[in-house]
Short mmCIF file of C-alpha atoms in Angstrom, two decimals:
data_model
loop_
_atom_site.label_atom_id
_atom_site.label_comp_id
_atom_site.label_asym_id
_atom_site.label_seq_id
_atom_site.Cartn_x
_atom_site.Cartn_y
_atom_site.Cartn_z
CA UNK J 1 -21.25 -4.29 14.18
CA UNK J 2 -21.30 -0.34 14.90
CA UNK J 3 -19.95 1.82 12.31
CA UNK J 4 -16.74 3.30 13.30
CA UNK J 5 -16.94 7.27 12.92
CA UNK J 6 -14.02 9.74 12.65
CA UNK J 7 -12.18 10.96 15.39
CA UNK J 8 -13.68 14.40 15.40
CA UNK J 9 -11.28 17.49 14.53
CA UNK J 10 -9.61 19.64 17.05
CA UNK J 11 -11.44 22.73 16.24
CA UNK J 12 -15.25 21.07 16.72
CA UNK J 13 -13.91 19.18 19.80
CA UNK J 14 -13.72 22.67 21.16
CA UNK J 15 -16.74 23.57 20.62
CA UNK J 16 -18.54 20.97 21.49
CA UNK J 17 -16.59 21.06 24.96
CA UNK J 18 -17.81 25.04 25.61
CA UNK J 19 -20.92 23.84 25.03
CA UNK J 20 -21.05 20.27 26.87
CA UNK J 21 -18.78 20.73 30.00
CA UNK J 22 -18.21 16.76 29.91
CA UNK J 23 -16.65 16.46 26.66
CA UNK J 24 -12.83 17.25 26.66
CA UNK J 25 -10.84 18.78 23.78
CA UNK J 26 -8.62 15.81 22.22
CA UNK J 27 -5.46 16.39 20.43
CA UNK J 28 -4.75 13.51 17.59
CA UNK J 29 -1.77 12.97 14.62
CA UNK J 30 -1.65 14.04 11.97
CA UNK J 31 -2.75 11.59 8.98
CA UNK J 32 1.09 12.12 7.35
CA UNK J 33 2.45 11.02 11.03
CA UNK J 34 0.57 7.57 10.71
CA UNK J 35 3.56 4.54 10.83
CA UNK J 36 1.72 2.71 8.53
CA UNK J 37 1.56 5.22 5.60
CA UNK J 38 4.72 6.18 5.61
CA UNK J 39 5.36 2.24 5.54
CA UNK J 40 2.77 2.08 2.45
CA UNK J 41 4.58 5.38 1.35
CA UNK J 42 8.25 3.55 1.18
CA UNK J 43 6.79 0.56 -0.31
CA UNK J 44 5.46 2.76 -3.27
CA UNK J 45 8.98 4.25 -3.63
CA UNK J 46 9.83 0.49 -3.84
CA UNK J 47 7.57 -0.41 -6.72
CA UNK J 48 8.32 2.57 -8.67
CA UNK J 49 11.66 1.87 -8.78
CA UNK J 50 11.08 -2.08 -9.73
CA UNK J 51 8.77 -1.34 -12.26
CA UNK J 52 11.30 0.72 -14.23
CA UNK J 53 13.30 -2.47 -13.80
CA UNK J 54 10.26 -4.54 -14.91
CA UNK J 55 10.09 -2.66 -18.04
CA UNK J 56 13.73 -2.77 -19.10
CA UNK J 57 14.00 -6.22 -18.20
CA UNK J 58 10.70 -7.64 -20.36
CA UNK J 59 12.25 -6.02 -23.18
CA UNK J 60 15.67 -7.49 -23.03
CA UNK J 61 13.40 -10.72 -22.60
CA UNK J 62 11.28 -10.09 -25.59
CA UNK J 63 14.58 -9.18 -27.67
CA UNK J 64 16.06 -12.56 -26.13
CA UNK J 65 13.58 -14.58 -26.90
CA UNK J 66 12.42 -12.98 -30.37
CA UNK J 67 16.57 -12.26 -32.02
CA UNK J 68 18.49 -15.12 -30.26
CA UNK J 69 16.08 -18.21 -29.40
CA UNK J 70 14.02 -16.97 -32.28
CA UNK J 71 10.92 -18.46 -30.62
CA UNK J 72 7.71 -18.58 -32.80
CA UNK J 73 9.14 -17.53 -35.68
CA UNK J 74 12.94 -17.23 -37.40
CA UNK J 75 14.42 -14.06 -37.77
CA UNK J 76 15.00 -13.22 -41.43
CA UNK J 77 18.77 -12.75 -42.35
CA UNK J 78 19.95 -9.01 -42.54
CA UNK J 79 16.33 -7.77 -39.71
CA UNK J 80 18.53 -8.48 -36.92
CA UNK J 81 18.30 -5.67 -34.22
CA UNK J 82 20.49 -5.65 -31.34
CA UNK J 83 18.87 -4.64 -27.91
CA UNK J 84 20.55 -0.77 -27.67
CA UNK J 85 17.74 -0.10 -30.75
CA UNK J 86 14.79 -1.42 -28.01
CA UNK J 87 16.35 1.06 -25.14
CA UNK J 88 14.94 3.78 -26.86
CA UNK J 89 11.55 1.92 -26.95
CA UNK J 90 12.03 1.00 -23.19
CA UNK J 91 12.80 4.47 -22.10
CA UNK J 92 9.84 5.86 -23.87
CA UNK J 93 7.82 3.37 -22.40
CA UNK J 94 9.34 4.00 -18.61
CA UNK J 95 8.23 7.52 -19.40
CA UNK J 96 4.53 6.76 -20.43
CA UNK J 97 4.36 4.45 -17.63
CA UNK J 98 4.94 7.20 -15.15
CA UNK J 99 1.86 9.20 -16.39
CA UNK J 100 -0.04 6.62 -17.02
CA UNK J 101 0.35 4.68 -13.73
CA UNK J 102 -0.30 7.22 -11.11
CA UNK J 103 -3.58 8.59 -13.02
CA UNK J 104 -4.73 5.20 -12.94
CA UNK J 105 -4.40 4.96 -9.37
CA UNK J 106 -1.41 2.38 -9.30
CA UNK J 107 0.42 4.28 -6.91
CA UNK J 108 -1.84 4.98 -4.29
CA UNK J 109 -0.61 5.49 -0.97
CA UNK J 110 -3.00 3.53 0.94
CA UNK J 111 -3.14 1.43 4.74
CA UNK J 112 -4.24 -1.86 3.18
CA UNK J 113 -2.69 -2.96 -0.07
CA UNK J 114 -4.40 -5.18 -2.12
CA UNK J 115 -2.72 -6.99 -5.52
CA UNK J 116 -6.40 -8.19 -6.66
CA UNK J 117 -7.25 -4.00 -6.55
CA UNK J 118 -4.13 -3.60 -8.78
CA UNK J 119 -4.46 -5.67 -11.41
CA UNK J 120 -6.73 -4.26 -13.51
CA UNK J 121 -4.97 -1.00 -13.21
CA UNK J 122 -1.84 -2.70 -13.87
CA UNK J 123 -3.02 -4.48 -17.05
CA UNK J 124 -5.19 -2.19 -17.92
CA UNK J 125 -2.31 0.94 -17.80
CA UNK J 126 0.98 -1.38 -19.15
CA UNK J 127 -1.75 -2.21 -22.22
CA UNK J 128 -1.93 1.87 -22.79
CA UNK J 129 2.14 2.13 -22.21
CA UNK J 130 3.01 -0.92 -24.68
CA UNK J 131 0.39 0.62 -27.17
CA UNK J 132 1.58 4.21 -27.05
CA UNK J 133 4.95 2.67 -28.08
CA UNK J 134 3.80 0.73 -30.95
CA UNK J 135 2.07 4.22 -32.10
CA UNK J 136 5.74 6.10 -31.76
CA UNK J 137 7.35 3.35 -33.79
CA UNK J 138 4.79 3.54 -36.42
CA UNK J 139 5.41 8.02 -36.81
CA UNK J 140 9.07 7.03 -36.71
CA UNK J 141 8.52 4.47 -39.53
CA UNK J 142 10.14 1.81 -37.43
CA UNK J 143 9.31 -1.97 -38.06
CA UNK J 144 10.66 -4.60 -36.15
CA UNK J 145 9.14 -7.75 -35.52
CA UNK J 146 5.71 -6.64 -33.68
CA UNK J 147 6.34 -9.93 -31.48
CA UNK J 148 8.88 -8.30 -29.51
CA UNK J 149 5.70 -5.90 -28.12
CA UNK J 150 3.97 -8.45 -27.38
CA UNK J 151 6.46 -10.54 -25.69
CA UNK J 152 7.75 -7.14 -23.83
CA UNK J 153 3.75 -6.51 -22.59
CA UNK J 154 3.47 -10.36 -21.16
CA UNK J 155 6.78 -10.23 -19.19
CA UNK J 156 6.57 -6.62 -18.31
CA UNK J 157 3.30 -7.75 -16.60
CA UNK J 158 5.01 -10.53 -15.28
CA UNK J 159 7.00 -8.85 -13.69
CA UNK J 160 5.25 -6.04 -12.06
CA UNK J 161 2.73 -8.36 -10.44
CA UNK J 162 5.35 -11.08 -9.15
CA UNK J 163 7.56 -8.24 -7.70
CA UNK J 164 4.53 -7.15 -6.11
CA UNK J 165 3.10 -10.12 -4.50
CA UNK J 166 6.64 -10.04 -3.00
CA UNK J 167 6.87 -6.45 -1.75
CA UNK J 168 3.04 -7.13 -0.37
CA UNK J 169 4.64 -10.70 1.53
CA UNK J 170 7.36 -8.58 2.67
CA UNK J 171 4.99 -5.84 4.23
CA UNK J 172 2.65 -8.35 5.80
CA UNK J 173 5.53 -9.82 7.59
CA UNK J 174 6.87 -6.13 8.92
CA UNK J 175 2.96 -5.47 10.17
CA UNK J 176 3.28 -9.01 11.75
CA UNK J 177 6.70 -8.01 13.81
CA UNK J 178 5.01 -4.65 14.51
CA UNK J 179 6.91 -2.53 12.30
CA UNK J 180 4.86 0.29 10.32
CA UNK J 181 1.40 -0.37 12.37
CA UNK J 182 -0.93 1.76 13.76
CA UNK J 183 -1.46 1.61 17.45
CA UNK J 184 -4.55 1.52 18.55
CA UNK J 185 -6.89 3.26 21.86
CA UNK J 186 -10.35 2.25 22.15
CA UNK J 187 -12.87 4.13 23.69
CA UNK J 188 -15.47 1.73 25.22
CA UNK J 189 -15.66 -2.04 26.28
CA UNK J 190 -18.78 -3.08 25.14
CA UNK J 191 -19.37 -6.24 22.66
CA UNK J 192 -18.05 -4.01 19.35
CA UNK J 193 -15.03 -3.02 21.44
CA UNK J 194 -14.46 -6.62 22.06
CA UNK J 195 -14.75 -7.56 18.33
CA UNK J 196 -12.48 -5.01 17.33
CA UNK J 197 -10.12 -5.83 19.78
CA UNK J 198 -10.40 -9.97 18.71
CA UNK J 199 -9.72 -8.26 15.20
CA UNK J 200 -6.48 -6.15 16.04
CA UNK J 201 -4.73 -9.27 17.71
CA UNK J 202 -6.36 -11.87 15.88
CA UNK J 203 -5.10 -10.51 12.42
CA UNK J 204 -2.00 -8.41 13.07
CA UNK J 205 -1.39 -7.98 8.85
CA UNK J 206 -4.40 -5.26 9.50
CA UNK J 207 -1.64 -3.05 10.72
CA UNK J 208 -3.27 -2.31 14.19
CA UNK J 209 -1.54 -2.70 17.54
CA UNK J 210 -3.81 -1.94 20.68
CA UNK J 211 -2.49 0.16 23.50
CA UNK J 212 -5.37 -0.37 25.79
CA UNK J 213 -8.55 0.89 26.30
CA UNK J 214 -10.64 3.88 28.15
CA UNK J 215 -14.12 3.40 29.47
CA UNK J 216 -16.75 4.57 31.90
CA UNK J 217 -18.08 1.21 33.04
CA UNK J 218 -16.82 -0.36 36.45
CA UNK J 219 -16.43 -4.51 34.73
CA UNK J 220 -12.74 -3.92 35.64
CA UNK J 221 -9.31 -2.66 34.66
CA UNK J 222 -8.69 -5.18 32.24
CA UNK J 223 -10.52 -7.32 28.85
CA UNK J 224 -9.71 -10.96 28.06
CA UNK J 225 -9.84 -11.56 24.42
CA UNK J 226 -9.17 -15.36 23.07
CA UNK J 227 -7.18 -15.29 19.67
CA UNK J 228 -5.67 -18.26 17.82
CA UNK J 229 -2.52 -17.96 19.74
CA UNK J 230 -4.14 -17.71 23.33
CA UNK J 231 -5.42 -15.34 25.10
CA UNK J 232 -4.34 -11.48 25.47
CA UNK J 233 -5.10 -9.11 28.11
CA UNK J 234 -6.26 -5.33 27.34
CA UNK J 235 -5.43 -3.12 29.83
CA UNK J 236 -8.09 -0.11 31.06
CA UNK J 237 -5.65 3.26 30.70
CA UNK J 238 -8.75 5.26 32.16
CA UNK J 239 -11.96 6.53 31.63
CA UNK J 240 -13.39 9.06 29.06
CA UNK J 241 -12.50 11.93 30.52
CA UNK J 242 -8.58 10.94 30.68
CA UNK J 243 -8.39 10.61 26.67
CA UNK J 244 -6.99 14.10 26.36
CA UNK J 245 -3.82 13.46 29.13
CA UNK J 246 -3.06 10.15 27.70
CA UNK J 247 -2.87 11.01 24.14
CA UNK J 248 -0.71 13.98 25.42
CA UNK J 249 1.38 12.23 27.43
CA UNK J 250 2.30 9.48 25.46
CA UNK J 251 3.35 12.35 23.08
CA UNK J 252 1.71 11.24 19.67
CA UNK J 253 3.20 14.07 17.26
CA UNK J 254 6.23 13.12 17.90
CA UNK J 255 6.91 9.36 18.64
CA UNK J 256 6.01 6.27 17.02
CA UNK J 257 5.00 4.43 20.56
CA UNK J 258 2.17 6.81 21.78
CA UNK J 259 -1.54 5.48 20.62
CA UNK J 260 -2.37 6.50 16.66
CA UNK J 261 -5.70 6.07 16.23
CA UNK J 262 -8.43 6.98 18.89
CA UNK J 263 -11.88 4.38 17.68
CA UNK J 264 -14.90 5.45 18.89
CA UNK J 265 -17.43 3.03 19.47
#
């Protein structure tokens, strides 16, 4: 399949049209108009607020498990700590996580979101977090069982991926009902346009919804594509030189159901 290459900027599009009278000028969004970032962007917001929550709530669970069920191990009479002592742990930890988790690329505003990509930066980050705690207790000569860290790092994790795999199901399904995507204008109806338009309504998670298509050719006005659930018609908006007036007049900068992304072929 052709490599895909980015939609030119305004400023070279008109050049290039001074100096090849065929080739228009083409206005396109801005990357901070796209639907589906600011989808990605509000799912962020999401996770940063439940992994404060996952935090707090893996250490009440470690203090749970560790001072009343007393799992592993019994508590020794007169070391019992109630929880308000482990809210000063939490909060330091909330504030480490903040610093560590954005340099490690956990809150990335992306299009596609991937839990297997976050993982390791999850793991590898709440490890840091949990560890610069246990390094604060030790300068502040505070010893409490060192099973409550551990028990605080395993559901702390726990929680941070399962709240994620749900936040990711819950995106999937708004891409599937066509809230947050990208619509999509292809230029060209060759084989690769075909392919890429078997792609955008085969697998509608990818956060692409096509608008139509422009072309030069004369094979006809519209493009039958066969998906799993039947068979969808593309519709020819025009030809090449037409790119310009549709992207105006569907009026991109400004509303959600004018094309987003212009693929050139």
């Amino acid at each position: 399949m052709t490599a895909l290459k980015p939609l030119p900027d305004l400023q070279s599009l008109k050049s290039d049209s001074q100096s090849r009278p065929g080739v228009l000028p083409v206005a396109h969004p801005r990357v901070k108009d796209r639907a589906s970032l600011r989808l990605a962007l509000a799912f962020q917001l999401v996770s940063v607020a439940l992994d404060i929550a996952s935090v707090f709530g893996g250490f009440w669970i470690a203090h749970f498990l560790r001072y009343r069920v007393e799992l592993f191990r019994p508590v020794i009479e007169g070391q019992y700590e109630s929880f308000s002592t482990f809210s000063i742990h939490a909060l330091a930890a909330v504030a480490l996580m903040l610093v560590v988790f954005p340099s490690r690329g956990v809150y990335q505003i992306r299009h596609r979101l991937s839990l297997v990509d976050y993982l390791p930066r999850i793991v590898g980050g709440y490890g840091m977090v949990i560890a610069g705690v246990i390094l604060m207790a030790f300068f502040v000569q505070f010893s409490p069982s060192r099973l409550i860290y551990i028990y605080a790092l395993v559901f702390g994790l726990a929680l941070m991926i399962g709240h994620r795999f749900l936040t990711m199901m819950a995106r999937k399904e708004l891409l599937e009902r066509g809230v947050g995507v990208d619509r999509v204008l292809l230029v060209g109806d060759g084989e690769n346009a075909r392919r890429l338009m078997h792609a955008f309504h085969g697998h509608p998670d990818l956060g692409y919804r096509l608008v139509g298509f422009v072309s030069e050719g004369d094979e006809g006005d519209t493009v039958n594509v066969g998906t799993e659930s039947g068979v969808v018609t593309a519709h020819r908006l025009g030809t090449l030189r037409d790119v310009g007036d549709i992207v105006r007049e569907r009026h991109i900068d400004e509303h959600e159901v004018a094309a987003r992304l212009l693929v050139f072929l």
